[in-house]
C-alpha positions in Angstrom: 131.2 102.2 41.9 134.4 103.3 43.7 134.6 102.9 47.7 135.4 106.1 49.4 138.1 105.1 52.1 139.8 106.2 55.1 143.5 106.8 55.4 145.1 106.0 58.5 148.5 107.9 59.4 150.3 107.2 62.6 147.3 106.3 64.1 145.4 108.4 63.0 142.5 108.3 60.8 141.6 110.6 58.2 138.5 110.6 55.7 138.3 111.8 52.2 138.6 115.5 53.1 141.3 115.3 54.7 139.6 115.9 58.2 141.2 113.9 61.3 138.0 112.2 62.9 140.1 109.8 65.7 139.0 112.7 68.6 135.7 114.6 68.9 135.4 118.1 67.4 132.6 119.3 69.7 134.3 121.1 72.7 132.4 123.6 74.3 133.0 127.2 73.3 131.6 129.9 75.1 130.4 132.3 73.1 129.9 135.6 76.2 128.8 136.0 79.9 125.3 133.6 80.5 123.4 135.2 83.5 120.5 132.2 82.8 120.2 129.2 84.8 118.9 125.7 84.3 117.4 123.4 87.0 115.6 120.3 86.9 113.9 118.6 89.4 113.0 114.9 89.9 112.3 112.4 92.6 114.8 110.3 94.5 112.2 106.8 94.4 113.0 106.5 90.6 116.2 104.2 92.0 113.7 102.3 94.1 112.6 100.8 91.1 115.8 100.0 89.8 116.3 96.1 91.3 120.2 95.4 91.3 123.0 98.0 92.6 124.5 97.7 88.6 121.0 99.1 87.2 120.4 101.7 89.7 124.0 103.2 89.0 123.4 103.0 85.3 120.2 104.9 85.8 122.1 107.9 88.0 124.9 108.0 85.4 121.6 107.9 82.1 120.6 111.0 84.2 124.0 112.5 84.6 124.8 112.1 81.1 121.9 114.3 80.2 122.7 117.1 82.6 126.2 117.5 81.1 125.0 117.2 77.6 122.1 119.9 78.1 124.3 122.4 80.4 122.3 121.5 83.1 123.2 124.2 86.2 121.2 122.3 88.9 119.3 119.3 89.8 117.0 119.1 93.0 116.2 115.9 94.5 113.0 115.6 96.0 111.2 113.3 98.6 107.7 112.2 96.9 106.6 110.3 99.7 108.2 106.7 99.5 112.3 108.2 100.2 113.7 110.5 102.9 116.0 113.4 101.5 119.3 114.7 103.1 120.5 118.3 103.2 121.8 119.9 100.0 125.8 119.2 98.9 128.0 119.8 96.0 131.5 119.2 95.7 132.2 116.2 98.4 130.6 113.2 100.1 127.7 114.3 102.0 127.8 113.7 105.8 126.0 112.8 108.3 126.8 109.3 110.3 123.7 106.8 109.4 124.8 106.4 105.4 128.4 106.7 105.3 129.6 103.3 105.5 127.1 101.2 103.9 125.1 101.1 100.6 122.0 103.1 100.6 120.9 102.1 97.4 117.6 100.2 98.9 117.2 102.1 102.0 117.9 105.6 100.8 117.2 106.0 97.2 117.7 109.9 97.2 120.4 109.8 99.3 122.4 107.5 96.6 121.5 109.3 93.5 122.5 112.9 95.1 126.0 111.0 96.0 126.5 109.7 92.6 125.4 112.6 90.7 127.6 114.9 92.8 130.4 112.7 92.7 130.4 112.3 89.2 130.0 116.0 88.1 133.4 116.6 90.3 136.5 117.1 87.7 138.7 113.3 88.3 141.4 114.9 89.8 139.6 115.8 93.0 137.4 112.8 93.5 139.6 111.0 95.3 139.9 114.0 97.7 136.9 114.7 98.2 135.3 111.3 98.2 136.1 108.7 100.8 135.8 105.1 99.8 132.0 104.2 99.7 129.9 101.1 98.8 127.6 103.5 96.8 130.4 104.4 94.6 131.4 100.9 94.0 130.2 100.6 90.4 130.9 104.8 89.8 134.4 103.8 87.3 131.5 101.4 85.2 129.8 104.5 84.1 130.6 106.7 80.6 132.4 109.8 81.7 130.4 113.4 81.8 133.8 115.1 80.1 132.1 118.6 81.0 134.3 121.8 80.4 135.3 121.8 83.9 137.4 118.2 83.3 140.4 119.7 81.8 143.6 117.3 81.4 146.6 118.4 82.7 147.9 119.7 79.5 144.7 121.7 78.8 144.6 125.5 79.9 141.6 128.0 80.8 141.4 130.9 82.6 138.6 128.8 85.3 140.1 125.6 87.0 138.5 124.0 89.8 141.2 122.4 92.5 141.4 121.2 96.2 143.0 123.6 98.7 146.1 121.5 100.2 147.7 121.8 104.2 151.3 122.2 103.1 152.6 125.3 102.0 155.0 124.1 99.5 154.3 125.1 96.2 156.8 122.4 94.6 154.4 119.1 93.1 150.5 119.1 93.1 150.8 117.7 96.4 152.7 120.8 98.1 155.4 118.3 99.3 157.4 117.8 101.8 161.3 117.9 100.5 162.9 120.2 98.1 162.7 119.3 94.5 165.1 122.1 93.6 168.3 123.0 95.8 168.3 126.8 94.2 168.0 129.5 96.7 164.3 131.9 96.1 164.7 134.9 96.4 163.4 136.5 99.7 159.5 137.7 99.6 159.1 141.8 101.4 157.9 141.9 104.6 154.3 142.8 103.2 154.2 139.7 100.8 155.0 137.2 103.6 152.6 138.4 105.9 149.6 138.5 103.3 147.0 135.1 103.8 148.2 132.3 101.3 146.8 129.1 100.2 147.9 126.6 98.2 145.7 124.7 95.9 145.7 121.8 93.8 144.3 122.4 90.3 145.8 119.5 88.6 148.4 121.0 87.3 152.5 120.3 87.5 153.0 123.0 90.1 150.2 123.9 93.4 148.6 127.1 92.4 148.8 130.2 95.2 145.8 131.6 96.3 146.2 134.8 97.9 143.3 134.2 100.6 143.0 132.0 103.5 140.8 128.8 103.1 140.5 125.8 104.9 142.3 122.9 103.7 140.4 119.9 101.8 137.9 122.8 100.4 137.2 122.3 96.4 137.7 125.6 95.2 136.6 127.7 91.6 140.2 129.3 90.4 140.6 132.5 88.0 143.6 133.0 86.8 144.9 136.8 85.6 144.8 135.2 82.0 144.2 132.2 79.7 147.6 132.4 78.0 149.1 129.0 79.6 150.9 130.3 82.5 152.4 126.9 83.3 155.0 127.8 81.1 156.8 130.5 82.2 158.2 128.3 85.2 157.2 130.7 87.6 154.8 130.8 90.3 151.1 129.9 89.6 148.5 133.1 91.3 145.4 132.2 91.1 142.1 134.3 92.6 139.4 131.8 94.5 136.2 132.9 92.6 132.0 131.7 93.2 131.4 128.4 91.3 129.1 130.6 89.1 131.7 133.0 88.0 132.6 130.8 84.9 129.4 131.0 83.1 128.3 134.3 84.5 131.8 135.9 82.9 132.8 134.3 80.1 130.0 131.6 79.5 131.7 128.1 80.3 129.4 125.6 81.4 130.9 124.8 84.9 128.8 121.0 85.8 125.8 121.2 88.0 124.9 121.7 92.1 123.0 118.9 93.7 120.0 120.0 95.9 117.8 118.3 98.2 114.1 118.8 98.9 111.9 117.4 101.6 108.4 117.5 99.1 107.4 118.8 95.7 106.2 122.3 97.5 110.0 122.6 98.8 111.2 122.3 95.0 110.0 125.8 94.3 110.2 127.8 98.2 113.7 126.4 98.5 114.9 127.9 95.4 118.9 129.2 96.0 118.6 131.5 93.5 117.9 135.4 93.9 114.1 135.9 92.9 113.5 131.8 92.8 111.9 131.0 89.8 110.8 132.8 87.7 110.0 130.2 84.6 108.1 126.7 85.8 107.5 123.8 83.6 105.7 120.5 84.8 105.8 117.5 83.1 103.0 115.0 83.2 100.4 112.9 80.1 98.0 115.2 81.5 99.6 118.2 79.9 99.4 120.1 76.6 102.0 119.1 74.0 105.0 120.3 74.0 104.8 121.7 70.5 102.3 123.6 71.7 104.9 125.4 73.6 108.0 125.5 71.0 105.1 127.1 68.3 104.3 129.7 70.8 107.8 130.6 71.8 108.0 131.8 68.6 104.6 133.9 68.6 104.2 136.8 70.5 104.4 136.9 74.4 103.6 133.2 75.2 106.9 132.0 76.8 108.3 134.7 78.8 112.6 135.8 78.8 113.7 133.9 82.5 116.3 133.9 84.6 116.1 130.9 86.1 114.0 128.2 84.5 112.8 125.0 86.2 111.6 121.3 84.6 110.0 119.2 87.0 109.2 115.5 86.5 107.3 112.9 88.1 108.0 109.8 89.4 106.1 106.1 88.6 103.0 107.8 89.5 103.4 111.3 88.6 103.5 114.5 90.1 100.2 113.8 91.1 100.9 111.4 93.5 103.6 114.0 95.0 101.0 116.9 95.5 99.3 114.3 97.5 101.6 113.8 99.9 102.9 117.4 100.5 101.8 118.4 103.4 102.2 122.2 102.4 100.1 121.9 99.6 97.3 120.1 101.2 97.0 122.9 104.0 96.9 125.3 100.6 94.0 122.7 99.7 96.2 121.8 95.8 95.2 118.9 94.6 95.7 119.6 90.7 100.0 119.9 89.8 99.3 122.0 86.7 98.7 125.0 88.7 102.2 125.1 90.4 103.4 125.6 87.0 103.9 128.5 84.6 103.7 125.4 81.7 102.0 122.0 82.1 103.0 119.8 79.5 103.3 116.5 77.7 106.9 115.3 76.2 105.3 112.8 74.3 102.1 112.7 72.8 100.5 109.6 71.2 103.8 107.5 73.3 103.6 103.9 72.0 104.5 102.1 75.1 102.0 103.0 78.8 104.5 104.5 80.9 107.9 106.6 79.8 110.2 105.3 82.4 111.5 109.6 84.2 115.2 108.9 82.9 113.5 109.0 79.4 111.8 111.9 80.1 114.5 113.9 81.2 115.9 113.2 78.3 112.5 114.2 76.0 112.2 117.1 78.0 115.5 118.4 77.8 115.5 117.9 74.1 112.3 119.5 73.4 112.7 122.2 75.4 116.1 123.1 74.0 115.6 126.3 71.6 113.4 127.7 74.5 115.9 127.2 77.1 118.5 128.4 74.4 116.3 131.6 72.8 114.3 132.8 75.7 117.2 132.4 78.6 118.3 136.3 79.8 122.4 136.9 78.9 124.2 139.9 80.6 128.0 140.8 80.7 129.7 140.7 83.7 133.2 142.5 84.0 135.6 140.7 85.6 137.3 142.7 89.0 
């Protein structure tokens, strides 16, 4: 019986077919404009029950790991009644004085997993930037890397980039500088040019990239470029237009990482939607529910699952959403006391589980899964022409 064997040249290795397997093969290709968004929502006290600082940034990067994997647009954090929340962030530390110079691990549960989740989602370049040194992000380099669409290398090119805007108005280095790498004389700019708002921004590339617009410096920024045919090799100045964080999947369909969103109680999940028309496509997650087949048989049939716009997956904590209705204040002046009725879909991930509990880090990852061809099928695309 003959061994089939792999060939290894220069490093690297190649199977039978002849196919080089050393790197992976499934980079994200948009395929069009995505209008649809994604949110999940779960609560902060899940890190309560992690009991060392190693396991409770393990858990924050389990669930980070499934937002990048499942396109994930937004995740809200939400306060169900043993952790305060803070205000919502994305893109840098949060601030406020009373957590940012000590761990808040114990003492703020949400508060920790919206600054790990945020600062992992940012693109490596920038988190230095954009992240001041901070006991919570002490174990942050331990953790398995997102490698969304928006982490580009410096060698890699796209037509989005995400960069930091920078105070010096040097375009030579990433860094703007402050001497002349090249003695040669530029040619002089019209009177029109000069006068016109400029910002320099650092994208991670060899050269700053000019942003014709005036933005405050230290501000993580979503770049467009005119084109996606490498422009860092022409040698010549890099003109970029600052663009919404959105505009990557809404005109061309690039997953672009996730916002991070705080909520003060399960009620504030759905009123404090961002989105125009909240909404629109609910799912709650709980034993209590109807299978979860149930809903992927349907999706198929006629008129069950409805075509959304923005679709939301809630999950529980230790005790459920249960035990969040009955601490929101809103909903007991509205007299809830059962979850399923916030919902347009109350359902169970796992039917017949083995084991008593399924820890909310497993569940995201159940839900995620299981919901996946309706989130795919049943999500609304639109083209969107670029200006």
């Amino acid at each position: 019986m003959s061994s089939k064997k792999r060939k290894r040249t220069g490093g690297v290795e190649h199977n039978n077919n002849g196919l080089d397997t050393s790197k992976p093969t499934a980079v994200f290709k948009p395929t069009g404009g995505r209008a649809y968004t994604l949110s999940i929502a779960l609560p902060g006290s899940i890190i309560a029950n992690a009991q060392s600082p190693d396991l409770k940034a393990q858990l924050a990067g389990q669930i980070a790991r499934a937002l990048a994997v499942f396109c994930v647009d937004e995740i809200v954090i939400f306060d169900d009644g043993h952790t305060p929340t803070q205000n919502s962030y994305r893109g840098g530390a949060p601030s406020g004085g009373r957590n940012e110079d000590y761990y808040t691990g114990y003492n703020d549960p949400s508060y920790f997993l919206m600054h790990l989740l945020s600062y992992l989602e940012t693109p490596p370049h920038l988190r230095q930037r954009l992240f001041p040194m901070h006991p919570d992000l002490q174990k942050a380099g331990a953790l398995p890397s997102l490698d969304m669409p928006h982490h580009m290398r410096p060698q890699e090119w796209c037509q989005y980039r995400e960069g930091i805007t920078l105070e010096s108005q040097s375009a030579n280095g990433a860094e703007g500088g402050t001497e002349e790498k090249s003695k040669k004389k530029k040619k002089r700019k019209s009177d029109s040019e000069a006068s016109q708002p400029r910002t320099l921004v650092d994208a991670g590339l060899e050269r700053a990239v000019t942003v014709h617009s005036s933005i405050p410096p230290h501000t993580r920024v979503t770049l467009r470029f005119p084109d996606s045919a490498g422009q860092g090799d022409s040698g010549g100045d890099l003109v970029a237009d600052a663009v919404a964080p959105s505009a990557p999947r809404e005109e061309a369909g690039y997953y672009w990482g996730y916002s991070v969103r705080a909520a003060s109680s399960l009620s504030a999940v759905l009123t404090e939607c961002t989105f125009d028309g909240g909404y629109d496509l609910t799912v709650g997650t709980s034993e209590r529910g109807a299978p979860v087949s149930s809903l992927q048989n349907s999706a198929h049939g006629q008129g069950s699952v409805p075509e959304y716009d923005h679709m939301l997956i809630v999950f529980g904590g230790v005790a459920g959403l249960e035990a969040a209705v009955k601490v929101d204040p809103e909903l007991e002046k509205l007299g809830v006391a059962d979850p399923s009725g916030l919902f347009d879909c109350w359902i169970n991930l796992c039917p017949e589980q083995g084991s008593r509990t399924i820890r909310t880090e497993e569940a995201v990852w159940l839900g995620l899964m299981g919901l996946r061809d309706i989130v795919v099928t049943k999500g609304r695309r639109k083209s969107y022409a670029v200006a």
